[in-house]
Amino acid sequence: MTTHLDHLATVPLLRELPRSTLEELAASTQERQYDPGETIVEIGQPGRSLFLVLDGRVQVVFPTRTGDFELASLGPGEFFGEMALLNGMPRSATVRAVDAVRTLVLDKDDFRVTITDTPSVALEILEKLSTRMRRADEQISGLSEQVVRDSLTGLRNRLSFRERISEEIERTRRYGQAFSLILLDLDRFATINDTLGHDVGDEILVWVGRILTEHTRGADAAFHVGGQAFAVLCPSTKGEAARSVACRLVEVLNEARPGISQDVHVSASAGYATCPDHGDTISDLYGTANGALEAAKDAGRNEVCGPDPEEA
Ligand code: CMP
């Protein structure tokens, strides 16, 4: 009992408690030890206790179909298992011992009495919960970035393109703001891949991603929509302005030399279409821009074409 009391007195969560309360708590806590890899708390199970870590580290994970996703790693002085006790819901995550772990375990009822009687403990718990929530928000936003970014080029991917173009179309419908879609396709990319190898092909795609990011305005958004195909959405841009953005990108790609392992010349063709002038659905706009892109390829590549023949 004396040992528990000594331990409890060192736990930051309880440091403001008067000695008499600590003594009462010490009488009702138990010490429990866990081997490396052992599960201490299992997601979905009812929660009956709070755990204070005395020694060792635990890993808080959320099990997914593809494996465990680590939410946090907690060490001596920290606590876990508070959520289920506070909200009455099943355990929100699985907690495992990383190495040999020693904990003090506080029963649910004693935990509730402690936080009801001692505002400083309730405050510590609130502070910890808000930090955990903030970290979780950051993790979620990092993950959603991964979902919308293409891991090779770092540009937004096809999924993100569909979402963004739908948003732009909606904006055009509501506020009458025109926007343009530019489709770019690298010329003879299959030949580069076949002759120089896919690693060089990948280096070129990364370089193109960088060029598109550097040579578009902050309001524009560049996407890697698949293979050697890229798209740029230009808000508040139509007609000649869209053409000049497309021409600038095609020109830069043709003139710059990719600083990659092989000295290789890259060029691209582009087609563009404007919403609402050339359609106000994804398929109409994409179809029109793609038709213009094919016209640019037919015109000899390293070219830009618009939707109307006179703009070609
Ligand atoms: P509880 O839901 O009772 O059981 C699992 C515990 O893991 C949970 O309480 C918290 O103590 C802890 N936990 C859950 N999510 C996080 C997180 N995002 N960061 C840190 N700890 C967490």
PDB file of C-alpha atoms in Angstrom, residues 43 59 63 68 75 83 93 119 146 160 184 201 214 217-218 234 242-243 253 266 279 288:
ATOM      1  CA  ILE A  43     -11.104  -1.758 -28.807  1.00  0.00           C
ATOM      2  CA  GLN A  59       1.168   1.899 -28.041  1.00  0.00           C
ATOM      3  CA  PRO A  63      -6.853  -1.763 -35.955  1.00  0.00           C
ATOM      4  CA  ASP A  68      -2.689  -1.301 -36.981  1.00  0.00           C
ATOM      5  CA  GLY A  75       5.159   6.447 -21.384  1.00  0.00           C
ATOM      6  CA  MET A  83     -12.506   7.810 -22.557  1.00  0.00           C
ATOM      7  CA  ALA A  93      -8.743   1.933 -29.341  1.00  0.00           C
ATOM      8  CA  PRO A 119     -11.344  19.904 -10.175  1.00  0.00           C
ATOM      9  CA  GLN A 146      -2.368  11.263 -48.694  1.00  0.00           C
ATOM     10  CA  SER A 160      -9.249  14.918 -56.107  1.00  0.00           C
ATOM     11  CA  LEU A 184      -1.873  18.081 -70.888  1.00  0.00           C
ATOM     12  CA  GLY A 201       9.804   7.850 -66.972  1.00  0.00           C
ATOM     13  CA  GLU A 214       5.842  26.353 -60.295  1.00  0.00           C
ATOM     14  CA  ARG A 217      -0.996  30.669 -60.249  1.00  0.00           C
ATOM     15  CA  GLY A 218      -1.789  30.051 -56.598  1.00  0.00           C
ATOM     16  CA  CYS A 234      -7.950  27.623 -63.690  1.00  0.00           C
ATOM     17  CA  ALA A 242      -6.906  29.801 -70.672  1.00  0.00           C
ATOM     18  CA  ARG A 243      -5.092  29.463 -73.962  1.00  0.00           C
ATOM     19  CA  LEU A 253       8.037  21.903 -70.783  1.00  0.00           C
ATOM     20  CA  VAL A 266      10.259  16.326 -73.088  1.00  0.00           C
ATOM     21  CA  GLY A 279     -20.326  22.570 -71.219  1.00  0.00           C
ATOM     22  CA  THR A 288     -14.288  18.888 -75.202  1.00  0.00           C
TER      23      THR A 288
END
